[in-house]
Tab-separated table of C-alpha atoms and ligand atoms in Angstrom:
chain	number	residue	atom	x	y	z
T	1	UNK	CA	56.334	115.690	104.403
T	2	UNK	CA	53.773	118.885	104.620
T	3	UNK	CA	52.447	119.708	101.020
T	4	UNK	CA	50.276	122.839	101.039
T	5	UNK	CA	47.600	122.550	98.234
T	6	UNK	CA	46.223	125.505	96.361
T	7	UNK	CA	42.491	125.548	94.338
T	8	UNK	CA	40.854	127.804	91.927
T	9	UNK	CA	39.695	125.836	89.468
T	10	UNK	CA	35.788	127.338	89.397
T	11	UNK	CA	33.959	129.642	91.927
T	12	UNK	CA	35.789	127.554	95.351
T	13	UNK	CA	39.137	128.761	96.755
T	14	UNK	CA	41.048	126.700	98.543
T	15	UNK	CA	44.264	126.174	100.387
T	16	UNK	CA	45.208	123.547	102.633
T	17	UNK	CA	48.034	121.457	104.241
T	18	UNK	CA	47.970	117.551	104.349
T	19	UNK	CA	50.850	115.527	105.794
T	20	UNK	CA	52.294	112.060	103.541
T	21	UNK	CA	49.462	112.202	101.667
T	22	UNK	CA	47.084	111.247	104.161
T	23	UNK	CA	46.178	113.428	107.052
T	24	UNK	CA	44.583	116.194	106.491
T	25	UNK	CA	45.986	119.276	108.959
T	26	UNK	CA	43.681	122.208	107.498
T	27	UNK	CA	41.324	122.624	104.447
T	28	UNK	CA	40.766	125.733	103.870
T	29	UNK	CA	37.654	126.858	101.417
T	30	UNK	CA	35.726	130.035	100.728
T	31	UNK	CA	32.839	129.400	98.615
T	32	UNK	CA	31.602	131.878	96.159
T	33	UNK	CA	27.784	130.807	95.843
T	34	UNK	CA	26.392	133.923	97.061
T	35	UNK	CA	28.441	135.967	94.479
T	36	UNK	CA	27.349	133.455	91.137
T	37	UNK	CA	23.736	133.056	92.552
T	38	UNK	CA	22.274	135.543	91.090
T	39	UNK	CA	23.280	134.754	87.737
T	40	UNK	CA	22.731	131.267	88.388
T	41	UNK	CA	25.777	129.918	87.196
T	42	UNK	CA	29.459	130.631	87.600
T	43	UNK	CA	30.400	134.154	85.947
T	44	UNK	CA	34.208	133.436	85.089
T	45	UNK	CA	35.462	137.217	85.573
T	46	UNK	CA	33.676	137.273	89.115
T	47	UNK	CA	35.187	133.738	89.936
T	48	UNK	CA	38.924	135.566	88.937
T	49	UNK	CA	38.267	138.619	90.687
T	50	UNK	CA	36.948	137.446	94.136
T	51	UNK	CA	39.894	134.248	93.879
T	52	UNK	CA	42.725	137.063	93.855
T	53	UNK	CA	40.599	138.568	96.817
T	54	UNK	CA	40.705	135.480	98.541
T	55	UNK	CA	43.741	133.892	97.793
T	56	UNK	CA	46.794	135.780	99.970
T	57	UNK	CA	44.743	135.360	103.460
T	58	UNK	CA	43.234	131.904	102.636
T	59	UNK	CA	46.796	130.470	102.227
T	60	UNK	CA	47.959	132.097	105.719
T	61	UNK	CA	44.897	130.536	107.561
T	62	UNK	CA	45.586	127.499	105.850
T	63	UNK	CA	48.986	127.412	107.315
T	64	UNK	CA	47.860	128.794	110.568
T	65	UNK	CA	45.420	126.421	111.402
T	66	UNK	CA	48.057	123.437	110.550
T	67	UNK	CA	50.311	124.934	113.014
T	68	UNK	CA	52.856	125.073	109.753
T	69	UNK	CA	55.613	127.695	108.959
T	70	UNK	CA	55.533	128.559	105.048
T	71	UNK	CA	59.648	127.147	105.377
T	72	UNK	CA	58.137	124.099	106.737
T	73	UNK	CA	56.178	122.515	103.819
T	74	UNK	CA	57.803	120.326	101.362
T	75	UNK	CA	56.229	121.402	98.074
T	76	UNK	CA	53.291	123.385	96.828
T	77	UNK	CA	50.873	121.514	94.880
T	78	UNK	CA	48.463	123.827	92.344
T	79	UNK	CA	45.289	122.988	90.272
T	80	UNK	CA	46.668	123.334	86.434
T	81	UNK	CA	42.834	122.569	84.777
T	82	UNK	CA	40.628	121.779	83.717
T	83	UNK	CA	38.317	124.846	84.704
T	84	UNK	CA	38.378	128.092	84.179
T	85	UNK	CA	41.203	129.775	83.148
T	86	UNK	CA	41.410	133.284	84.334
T	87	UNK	CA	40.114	131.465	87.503
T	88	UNK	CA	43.186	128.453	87.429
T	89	UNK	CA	45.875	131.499	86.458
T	90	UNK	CA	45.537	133.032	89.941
T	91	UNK	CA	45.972	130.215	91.861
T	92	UNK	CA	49.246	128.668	89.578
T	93	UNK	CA	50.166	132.435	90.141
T	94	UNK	CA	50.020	132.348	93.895
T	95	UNK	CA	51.854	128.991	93.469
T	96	UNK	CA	54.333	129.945	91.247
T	97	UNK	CA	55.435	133.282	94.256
T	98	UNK	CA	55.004	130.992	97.261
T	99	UNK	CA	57.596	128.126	95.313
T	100	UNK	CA	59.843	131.271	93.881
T	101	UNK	CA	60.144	133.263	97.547
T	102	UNK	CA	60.263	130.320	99.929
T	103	UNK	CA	62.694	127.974	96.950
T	104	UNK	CA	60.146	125.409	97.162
T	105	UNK	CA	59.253	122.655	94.808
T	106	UNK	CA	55.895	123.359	92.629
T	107	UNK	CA	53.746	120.561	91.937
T	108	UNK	CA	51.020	121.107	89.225
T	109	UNK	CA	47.818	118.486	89.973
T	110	UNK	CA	45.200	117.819	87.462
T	111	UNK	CA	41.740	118.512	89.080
T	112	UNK	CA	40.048	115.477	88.322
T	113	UNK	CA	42.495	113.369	89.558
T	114	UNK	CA	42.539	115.281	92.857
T	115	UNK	CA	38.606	114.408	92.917
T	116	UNK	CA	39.902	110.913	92.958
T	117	UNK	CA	42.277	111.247	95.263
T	118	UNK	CA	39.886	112.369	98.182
T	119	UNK	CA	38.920	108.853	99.064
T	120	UNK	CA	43.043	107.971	99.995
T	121	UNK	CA	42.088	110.837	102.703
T	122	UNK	CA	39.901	108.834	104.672
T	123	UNK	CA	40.908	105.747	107.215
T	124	UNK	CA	40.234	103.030	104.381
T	125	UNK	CA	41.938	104.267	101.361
T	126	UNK	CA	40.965	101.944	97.681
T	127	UNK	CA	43.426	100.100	96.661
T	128	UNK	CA	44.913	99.920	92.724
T	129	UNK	CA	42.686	98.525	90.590
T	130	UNK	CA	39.745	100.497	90.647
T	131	UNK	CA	36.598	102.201	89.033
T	132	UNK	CA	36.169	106.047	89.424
T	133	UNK	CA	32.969	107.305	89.030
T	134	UNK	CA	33.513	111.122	88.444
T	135	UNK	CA	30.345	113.664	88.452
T	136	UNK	CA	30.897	117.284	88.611
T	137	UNK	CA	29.566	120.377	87.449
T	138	UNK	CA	31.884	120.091	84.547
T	139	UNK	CA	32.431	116.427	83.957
T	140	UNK	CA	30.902	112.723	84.257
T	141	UNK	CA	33.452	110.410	83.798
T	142	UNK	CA	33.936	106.610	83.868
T	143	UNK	CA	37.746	105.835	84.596
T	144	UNK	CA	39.844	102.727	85.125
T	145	UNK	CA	42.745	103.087	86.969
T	146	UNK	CA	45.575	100.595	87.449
T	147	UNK	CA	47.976	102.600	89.402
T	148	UNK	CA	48.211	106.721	89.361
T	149	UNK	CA	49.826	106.568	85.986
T	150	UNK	CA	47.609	104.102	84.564
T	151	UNK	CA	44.795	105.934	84.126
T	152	UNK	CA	42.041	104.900	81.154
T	153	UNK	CA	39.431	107.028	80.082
T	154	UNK	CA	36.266	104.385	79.715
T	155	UNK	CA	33.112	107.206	79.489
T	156	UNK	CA	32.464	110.594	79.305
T	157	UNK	CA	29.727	113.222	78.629
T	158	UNK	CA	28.730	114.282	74.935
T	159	UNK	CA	27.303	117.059	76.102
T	160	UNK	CA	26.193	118.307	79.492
T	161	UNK	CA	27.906	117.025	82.899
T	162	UNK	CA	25.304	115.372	85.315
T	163	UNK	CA	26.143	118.760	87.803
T	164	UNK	CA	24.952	120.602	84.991
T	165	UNK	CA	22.183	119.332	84.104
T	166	UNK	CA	20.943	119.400	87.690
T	167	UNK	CA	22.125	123.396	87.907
T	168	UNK	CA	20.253	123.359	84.420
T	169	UNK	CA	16.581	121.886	85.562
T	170	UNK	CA	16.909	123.755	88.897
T	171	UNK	CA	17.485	126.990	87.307
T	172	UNK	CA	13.870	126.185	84.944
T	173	UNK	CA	12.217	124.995	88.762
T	174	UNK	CA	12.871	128.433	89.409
T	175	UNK	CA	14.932	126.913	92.617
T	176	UNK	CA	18.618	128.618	93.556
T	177	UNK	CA	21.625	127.910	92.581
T	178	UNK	CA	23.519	125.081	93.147
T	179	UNK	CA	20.985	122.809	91.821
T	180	UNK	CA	22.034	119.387	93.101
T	181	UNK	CA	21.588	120.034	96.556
T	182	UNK	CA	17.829	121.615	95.997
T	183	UNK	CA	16.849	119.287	93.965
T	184	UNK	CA	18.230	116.319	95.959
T	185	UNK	CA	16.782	117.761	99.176
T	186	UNK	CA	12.884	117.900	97.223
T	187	UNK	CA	13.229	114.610	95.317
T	188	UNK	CA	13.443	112.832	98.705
T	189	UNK	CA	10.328	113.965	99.598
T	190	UNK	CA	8.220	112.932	95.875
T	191	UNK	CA	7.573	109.990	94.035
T	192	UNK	CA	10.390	109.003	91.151
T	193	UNK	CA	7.520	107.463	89.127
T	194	UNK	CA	5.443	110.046	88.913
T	195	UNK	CA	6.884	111.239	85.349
T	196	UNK	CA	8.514	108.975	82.931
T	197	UNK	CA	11.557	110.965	81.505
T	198	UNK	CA	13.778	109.369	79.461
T	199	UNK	CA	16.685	107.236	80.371
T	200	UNK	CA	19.795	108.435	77.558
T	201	UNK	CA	21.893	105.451	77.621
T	202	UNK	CA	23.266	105.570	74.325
T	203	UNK	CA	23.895	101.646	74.942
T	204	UNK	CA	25.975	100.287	71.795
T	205	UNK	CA	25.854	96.496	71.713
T	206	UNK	CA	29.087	96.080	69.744
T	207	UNK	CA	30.799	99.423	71.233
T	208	UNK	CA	29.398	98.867	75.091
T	209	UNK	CA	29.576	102.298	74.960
T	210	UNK	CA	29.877	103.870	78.461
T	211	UNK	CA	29.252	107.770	77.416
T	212	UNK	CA	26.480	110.040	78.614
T	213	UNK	CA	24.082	112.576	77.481
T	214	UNK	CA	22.110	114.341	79.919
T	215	UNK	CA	21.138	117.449	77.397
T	216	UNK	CA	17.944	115.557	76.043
T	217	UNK	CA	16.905	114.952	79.269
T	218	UNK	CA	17.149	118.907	80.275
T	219	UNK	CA	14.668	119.426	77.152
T	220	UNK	CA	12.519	116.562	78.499
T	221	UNK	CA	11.873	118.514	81.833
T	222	UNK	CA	12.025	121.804	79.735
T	223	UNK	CA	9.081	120.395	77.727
T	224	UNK	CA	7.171	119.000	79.909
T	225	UNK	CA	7.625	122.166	81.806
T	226	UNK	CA	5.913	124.034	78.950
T	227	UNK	CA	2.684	121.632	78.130
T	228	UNK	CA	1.737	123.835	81.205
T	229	UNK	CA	0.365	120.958	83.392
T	230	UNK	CA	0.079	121.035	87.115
T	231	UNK	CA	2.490	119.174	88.872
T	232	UNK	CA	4.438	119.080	92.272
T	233	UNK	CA	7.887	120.346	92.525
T	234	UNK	CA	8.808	117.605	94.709
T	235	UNK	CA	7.960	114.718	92.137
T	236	UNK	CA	9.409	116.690	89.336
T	237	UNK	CA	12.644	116.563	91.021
T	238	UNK	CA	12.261	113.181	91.962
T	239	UNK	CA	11.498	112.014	88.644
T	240	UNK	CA	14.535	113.691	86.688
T	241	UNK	CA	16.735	112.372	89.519
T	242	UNK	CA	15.656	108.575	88.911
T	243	UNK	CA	16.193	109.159	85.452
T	244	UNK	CA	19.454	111.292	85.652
T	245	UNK	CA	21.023	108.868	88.406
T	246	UNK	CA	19.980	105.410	87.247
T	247	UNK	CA	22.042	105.415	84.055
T	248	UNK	CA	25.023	106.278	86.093
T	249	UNK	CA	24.563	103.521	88.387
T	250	UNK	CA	24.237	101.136	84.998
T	251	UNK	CA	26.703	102.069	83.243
T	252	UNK	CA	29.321	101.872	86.218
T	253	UNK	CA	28.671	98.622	87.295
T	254	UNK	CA	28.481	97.055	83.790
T	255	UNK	CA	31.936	98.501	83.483
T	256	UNK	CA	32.715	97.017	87.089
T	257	UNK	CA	31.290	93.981	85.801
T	258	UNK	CA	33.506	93.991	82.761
T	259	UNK	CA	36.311	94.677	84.035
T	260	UNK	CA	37.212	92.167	86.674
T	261	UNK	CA	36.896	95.145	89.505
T	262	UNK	CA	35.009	95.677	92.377
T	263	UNK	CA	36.070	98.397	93.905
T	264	UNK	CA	34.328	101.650	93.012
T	265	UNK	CA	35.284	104.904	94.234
T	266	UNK	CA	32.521	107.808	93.678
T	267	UNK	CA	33.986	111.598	93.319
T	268	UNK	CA	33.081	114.474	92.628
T	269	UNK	CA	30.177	117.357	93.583
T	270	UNK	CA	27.457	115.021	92.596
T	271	UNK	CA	28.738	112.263	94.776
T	272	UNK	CA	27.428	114.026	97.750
T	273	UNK	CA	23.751	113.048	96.360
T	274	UNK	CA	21.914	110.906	98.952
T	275	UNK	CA	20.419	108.653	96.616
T	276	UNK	CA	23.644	108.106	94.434
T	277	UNK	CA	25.443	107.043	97.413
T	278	UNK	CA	22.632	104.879	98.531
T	279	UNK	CA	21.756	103.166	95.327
T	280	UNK	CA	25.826	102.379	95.100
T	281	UNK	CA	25.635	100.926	98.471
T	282	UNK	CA	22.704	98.717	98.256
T	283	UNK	CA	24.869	96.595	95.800
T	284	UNK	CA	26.131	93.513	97.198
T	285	UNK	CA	30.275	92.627	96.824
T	286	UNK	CA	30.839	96.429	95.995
T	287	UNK	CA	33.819	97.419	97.693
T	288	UNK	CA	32.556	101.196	97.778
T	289	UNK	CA	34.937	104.351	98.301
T	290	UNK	CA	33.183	108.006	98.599
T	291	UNK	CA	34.815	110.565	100.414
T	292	UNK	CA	33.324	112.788	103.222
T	293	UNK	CA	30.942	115.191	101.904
T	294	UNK	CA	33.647	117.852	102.509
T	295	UNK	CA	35.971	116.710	100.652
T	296	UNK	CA	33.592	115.690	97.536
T	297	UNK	CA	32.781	119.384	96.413
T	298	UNK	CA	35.871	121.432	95.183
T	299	UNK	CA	39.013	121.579	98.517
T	300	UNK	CA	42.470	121.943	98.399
T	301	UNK	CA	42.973	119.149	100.493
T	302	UNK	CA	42.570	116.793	97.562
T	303	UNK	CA	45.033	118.698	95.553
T	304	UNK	CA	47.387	118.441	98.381
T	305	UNK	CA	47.163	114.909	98.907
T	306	UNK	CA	47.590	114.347	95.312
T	307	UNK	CA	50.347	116.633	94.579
T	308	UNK	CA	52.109	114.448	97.221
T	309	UNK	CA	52.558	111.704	95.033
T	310	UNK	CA	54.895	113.986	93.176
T	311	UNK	CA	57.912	114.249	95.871
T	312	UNK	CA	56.932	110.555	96.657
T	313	UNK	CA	57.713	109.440	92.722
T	314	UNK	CA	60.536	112.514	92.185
T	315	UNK	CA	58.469	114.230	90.117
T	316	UNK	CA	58.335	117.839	90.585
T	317	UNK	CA	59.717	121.539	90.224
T	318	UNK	CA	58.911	123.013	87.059
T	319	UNK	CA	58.666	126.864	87.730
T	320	UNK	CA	57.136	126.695	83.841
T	321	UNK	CA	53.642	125.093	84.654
T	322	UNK	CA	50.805	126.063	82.320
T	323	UNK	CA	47.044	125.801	82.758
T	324	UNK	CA	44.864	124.073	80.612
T	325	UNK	CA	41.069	124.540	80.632
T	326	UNK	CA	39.803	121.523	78.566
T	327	UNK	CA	39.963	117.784	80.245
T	328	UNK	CA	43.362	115.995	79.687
T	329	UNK	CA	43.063	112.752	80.981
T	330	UNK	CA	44.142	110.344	78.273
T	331	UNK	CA	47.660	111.963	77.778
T	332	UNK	CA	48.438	112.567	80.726
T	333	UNK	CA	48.420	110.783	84.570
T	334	UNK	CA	47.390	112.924	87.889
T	335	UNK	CA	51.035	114.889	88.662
T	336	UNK	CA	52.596	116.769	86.426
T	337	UNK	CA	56.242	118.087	85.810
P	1	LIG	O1	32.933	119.096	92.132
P	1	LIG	P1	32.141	120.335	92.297
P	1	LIG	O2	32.119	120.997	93.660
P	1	LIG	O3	32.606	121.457	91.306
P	1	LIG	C1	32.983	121.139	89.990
P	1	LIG	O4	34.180	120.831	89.794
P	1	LIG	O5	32.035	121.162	89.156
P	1	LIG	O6	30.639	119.999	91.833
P	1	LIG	C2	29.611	120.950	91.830
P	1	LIG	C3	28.365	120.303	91.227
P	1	LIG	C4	27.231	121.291	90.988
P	1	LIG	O7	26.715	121.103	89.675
P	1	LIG	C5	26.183	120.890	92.034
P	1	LIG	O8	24.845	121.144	91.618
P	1	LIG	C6	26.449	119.402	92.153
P	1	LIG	O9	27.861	119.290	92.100
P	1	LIG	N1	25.947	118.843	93.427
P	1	LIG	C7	24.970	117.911	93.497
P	1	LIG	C8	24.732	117.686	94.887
P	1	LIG	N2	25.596	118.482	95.600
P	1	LIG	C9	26.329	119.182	94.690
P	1	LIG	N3	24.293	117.266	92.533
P	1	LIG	C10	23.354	116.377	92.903
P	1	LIG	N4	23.051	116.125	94.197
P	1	LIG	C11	23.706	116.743	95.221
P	1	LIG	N5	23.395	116.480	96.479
P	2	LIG	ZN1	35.591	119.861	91.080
């Protein structure tokens, strides 16, 4: 079973085909960095316009380079949200012709979910139950899952994603755009003691609350920024990183911890961050899942791969799929009718 996956959630676009689920036979992305740099951030109507650009050709190399006929695939599996929505409407569009022309079931695929879903692309999938750990641009979540469609919201943002706040503090650096990767790159280099930012952990002893807050931290650096005083780029970035990472790290494995589970799976942009990955797998017992760094930034491979748990649990086919731009976790489980 070939599902082709479609992605155009933010400023990626994507297309891909991956066989049962599992095997990736193209993944397809054109990145639109150099466009959104300038304005260092993502500028929805560019995203839109340069996705409809993209879209047509990046879905025939998709299929090229899997050696797939369009008749050949079993279903087409689309991004519905969250993101952007001008940006999510051309790619359910696209979908919507392809399943229409070709009479082929359409699969809509929550984005987050499909985050998640990159790990069961590599040789040692997680197995049911697990932690997710997800940390975007847009979100930083804490999940539980039990199975696909037992899926728990456990912590979320109250304000900026982790990605963000990163883009955020690179952007006041006066260093480009993505932030996370910049700043990564220079933290490695400086001393994570240097400057004592605050840790926002929001810790509630009767709640054990497992939300996060990375705005105050973002003034923090802003302020600090402003008393004027020398200081070196490189422990600067090291500094907010220890602070922006370590509460992430805390917070996951006290919900590990309280939930019976050991087995962790990272996703997301921000799991591609050298020392998230390492601090995660300096800890003893963890049974730790984080995909390739390909597949952790926004692919249609992980929409693929997730939209074929649809045929797999007869789920599918609804030529009346809608986006939705906000996150939609708690009603609803990763494949939609
Ligand atoms: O998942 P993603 O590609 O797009 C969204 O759905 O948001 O994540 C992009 C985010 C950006 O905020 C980027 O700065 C961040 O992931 N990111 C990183 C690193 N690589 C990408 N953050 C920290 N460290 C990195 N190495
Ligand atoms: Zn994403």
């Amino acid at each position: 079973m070939k599902i082709l996956g479609i992605e155009t959630s933010c400023d990626e676009t994507a297309a891909a085909v991956v066989e049962d689920g599992k095997t990736v036979l193209s993944s397809c992305v054109i990145s639109q960095i150099d466009l959104h740099r300038p304005y260092a951030g993502v500028v929805p109507e560019i995203a839109s316009r340069a996705h409809v650009s993209n879209i047509v050709p990046l879905i025939r190399r998709s299929l090229k380079e899997a050696d797939c006929k369009a008749e050949n695939i079993s279903g087409i599996a689309v991004t519905r949200g969250p993101g952007l929505a001008g940006a999510l409407l051309v790619g359910l569009s696209a979908a919507k012709a392809l399943a229409f022309v070709l009479e082929k079931p359409l699969i809509g695929v929550d984005h987050l979910m499909a985050h998640i879903y990159a790990s069961f692309l590599t040789e040692s999938p997680p197995s049911f139950p697990f932690i997710a750990l997800l940390v975007s641009g847009g979100h930083t979540l804490l999940l539980r899952l039990r199975s696909w469609t037992d899926c728990t919201v456990m912590g979320t943002t109250i304000d900026d994603a982790v990605g963000e706040a990163y883009d955020k503090v690179a952007r006041m650096l006066g260093l480009s755009y993505p932030g996370g990767p910049v700043i990564d790159e220079w933290a490695q280099k400086g001393n994570e003691r240097a400057i004592e930012f605050p840790k926002i952990t929001m810790y509630n002893k009767k709640k054990g609350n497992y939300n996060f807050s990375y705005s105050g931290l973002k003034t923090a650096v802003m302020y600090y920024l402003k008393k004027g005083e020398k200081f070196s780029l490189e422990d600067i970035c090291a500094s907010f990183q220890r602070s922006a990472l370590s509460v992430l790290q805390e917070k996951t494995l006290r919900l590990c911890e309280q939930e019976h589970i050991s087995t962790l799976v990272l996703a997301g942009g921000v799991a591609a961050n050298k020392n998230l990955r390492a601090g995660f797998q300096k800890i003893p017992g963890l049974d730790l899942h984080i995909p390739p760094l390909k597949l952790c930034t926004d692919n249609a491979a992980m929409v693929a791969g997730m939209g074929s748990i649809g045929p797999m649990e007869k789920i599918f086919d609804n030529p009346d799929l809608k986006i939705y731009s906000k996150q939609n976790l708690k009603m609803h489980e990763g494949v939609f009718v």
